[in-house]
Short mmCIF file of C-alpha atoms in Angstrom, two decimals:
data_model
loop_
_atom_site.label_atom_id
_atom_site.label_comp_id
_atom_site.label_asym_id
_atom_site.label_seq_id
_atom_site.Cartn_x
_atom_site.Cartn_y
_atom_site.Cartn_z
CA UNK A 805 126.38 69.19 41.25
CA UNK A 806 129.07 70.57 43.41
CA UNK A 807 129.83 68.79 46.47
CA UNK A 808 132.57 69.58 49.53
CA UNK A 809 132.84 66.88 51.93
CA UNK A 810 134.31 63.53 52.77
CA UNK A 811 135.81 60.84 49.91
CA UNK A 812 133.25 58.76 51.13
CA UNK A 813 129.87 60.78 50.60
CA UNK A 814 131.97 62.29 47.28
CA UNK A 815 131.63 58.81 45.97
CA UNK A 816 128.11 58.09 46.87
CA UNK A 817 127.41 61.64 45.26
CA UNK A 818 129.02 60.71 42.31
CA UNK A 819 127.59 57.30 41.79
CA UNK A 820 123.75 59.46 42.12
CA UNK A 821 125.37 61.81 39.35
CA UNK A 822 126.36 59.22 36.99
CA UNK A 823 122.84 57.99 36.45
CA UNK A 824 122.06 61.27 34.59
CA UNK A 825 125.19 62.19 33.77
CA UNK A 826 125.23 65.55 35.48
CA UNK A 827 128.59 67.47 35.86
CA UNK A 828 130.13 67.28 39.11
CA UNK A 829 132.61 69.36 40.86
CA UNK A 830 134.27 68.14 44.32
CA UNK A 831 136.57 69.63 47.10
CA UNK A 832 136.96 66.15 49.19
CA UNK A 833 140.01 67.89 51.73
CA UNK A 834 143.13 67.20 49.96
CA UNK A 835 145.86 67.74 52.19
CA UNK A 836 147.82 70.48 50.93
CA UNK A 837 151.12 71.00 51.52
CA UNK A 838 153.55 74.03 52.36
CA UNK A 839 157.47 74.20 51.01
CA UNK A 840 159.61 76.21 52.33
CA UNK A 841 163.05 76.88 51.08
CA UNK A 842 166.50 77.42 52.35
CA UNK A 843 165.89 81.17 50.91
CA UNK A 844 162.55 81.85 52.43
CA UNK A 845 161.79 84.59 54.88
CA UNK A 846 161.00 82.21 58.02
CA UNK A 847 159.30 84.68 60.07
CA UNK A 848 156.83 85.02 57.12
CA UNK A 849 156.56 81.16 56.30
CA UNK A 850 156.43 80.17 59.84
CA UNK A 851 153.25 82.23 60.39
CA UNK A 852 151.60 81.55 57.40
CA UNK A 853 152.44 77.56 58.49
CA UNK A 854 150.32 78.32 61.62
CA UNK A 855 148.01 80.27 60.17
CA UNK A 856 147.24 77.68 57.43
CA UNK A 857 146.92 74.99 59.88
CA UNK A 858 144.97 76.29 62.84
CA UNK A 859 142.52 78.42 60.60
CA UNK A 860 139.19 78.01 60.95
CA UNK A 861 140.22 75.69 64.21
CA UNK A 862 141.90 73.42 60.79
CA UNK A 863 138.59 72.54 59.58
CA UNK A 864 138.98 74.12 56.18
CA UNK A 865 139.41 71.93 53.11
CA UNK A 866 142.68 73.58 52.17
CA UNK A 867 144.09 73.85 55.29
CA UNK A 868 147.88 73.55 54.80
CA UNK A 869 147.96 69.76 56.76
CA UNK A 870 151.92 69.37 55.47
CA UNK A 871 154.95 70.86 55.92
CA UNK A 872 157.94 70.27 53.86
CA UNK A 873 160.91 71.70 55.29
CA UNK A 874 164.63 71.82 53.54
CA UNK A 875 166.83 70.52 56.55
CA UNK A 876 168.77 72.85 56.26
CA UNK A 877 166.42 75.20 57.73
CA UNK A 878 164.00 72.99 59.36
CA UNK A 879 165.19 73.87 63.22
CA UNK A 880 164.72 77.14 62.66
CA UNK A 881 161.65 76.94 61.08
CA UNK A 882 159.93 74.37 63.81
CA UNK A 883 161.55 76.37 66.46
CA UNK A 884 159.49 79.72 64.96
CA UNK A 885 156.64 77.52 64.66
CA UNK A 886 156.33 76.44 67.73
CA UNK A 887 156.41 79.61 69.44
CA UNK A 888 153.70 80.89 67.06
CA UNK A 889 151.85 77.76 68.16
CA UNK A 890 152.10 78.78 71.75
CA UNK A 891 150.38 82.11 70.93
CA UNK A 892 147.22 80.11 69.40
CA UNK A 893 144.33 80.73 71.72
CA UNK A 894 143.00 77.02 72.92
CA UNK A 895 139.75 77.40 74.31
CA UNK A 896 135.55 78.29 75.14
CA UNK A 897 134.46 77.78 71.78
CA UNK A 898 132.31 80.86 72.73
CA UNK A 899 135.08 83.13 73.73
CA UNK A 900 136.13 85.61 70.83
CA UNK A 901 139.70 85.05 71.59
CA UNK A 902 139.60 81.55 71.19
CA UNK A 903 140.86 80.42 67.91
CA UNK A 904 140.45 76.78 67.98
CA UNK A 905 137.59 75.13 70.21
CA UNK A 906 136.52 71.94 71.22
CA UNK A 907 136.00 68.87 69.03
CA UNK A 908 132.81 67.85 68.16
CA UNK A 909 132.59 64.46 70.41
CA UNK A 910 134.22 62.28 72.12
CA UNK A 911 134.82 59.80 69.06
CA UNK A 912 136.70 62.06 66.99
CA UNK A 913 138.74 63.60 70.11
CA UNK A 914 139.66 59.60 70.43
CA UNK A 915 140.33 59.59 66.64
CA UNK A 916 142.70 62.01 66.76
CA UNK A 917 144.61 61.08 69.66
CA UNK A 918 144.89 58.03 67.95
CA UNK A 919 146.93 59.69 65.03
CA UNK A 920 148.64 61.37 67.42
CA UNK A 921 149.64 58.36 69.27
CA UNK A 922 150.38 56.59 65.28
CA UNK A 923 152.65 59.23 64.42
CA UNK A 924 154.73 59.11 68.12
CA UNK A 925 154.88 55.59 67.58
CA UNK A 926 156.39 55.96 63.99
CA UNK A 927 159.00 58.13 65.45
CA UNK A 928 157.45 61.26 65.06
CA UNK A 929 158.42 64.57 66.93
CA UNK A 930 155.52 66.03 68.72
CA UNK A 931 156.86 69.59 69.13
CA UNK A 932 153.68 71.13 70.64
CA UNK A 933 150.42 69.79 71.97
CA UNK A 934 150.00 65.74 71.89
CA UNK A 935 147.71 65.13 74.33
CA UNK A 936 143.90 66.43 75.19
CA UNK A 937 143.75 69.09 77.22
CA UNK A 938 141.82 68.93 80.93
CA UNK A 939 138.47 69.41 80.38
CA UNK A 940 138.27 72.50 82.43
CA UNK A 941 141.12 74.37 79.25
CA UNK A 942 138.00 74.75 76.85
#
C-alpha cells in the first residue's frame, strides 16, 4: 500500500494495513528544510528557497517549508528572497502566469491566517505577504 496524504488518514491507512500485514509506504508532508551556508552562492540559494516554497502554489509534499539561515548571511539572504518573492505571480488560478492561486475555502484561508497571526505573535518577522489579499487580486 502506498499512501501520500495527511498524518491523520496515514494512520487510519495503516491501522487497515496491519490487519493483513501488507507493506506500507507513506509520504505524510514532512517539512523539509533548506541550509544555507556562509559560503553559498545566495543568488542561487535564494531562488531555489522560493522556488521550493511557492512550487506547485506549496502544495507539494517536499516543499522546502524551512529555512535555516547562518546569521551571518541571513540579511542578505531574506533581502534576495524577498525580492524573488515579489516576482511570484499571485493570482486567477486560471491565468497561465499565475503561479500560486486561490485557497481551496474559506476555512483553510482562516487556518492559515491563523499561523500567520501565531507566528507575528511569537515575534516573528513577516517579510512579505501576511495578510489575504482583496478578493478582486485572484
Amino acid at each position: 500500500v502506498s499512501f501520500t496524504g495527511s498524518t491523520r488518514v496515514g494512520k487510519m491507512t495503516m491501522a487497515a494495513a496491519a490487519n493483513s500485514l501488507k507493506k506500507v509506504s507513506m509520504e505524510l508532508g514532512g517539512k523539509n528544510g533548506q541550509i544555507v551556508f556562509p559560503d553559498a552562492d545566495l543568488e542561487a540559494a535564494a531562488d531555489a528557497a522560493v522556488f521550493g516554497g511557492f512550487f506547485n502554489a506549496g502544495e507539494c509534499c517536499n516543499a522546502g517549508s524551512r529555512l535555516i539561515v547562518h546569521e551571518a548571511i541571513a540579511d542578505d539572504f531574506l533581502a534576495a528572497v524577498k525580492a524573488l518573492t515579489a516576482k511570484v505571480a499571485v493570482g486567477d488560478p486560471l491565468d497561465i502566469r499565475t503561479k500560486v492561486g486561490a485557497m481551496i475555502s474559506s476555512d483553510h484561508l482562516a487556518k492559515v491566517t491563523d499561523y500567520i497571526a501565531a507566528a507575528a505573535s511569537d515575534g516573528v518577522r513577516i517579510y512579505s505577504g501576511g495578510g489575504q489579499l482583496p478578493s478582486n487580486a485572484g
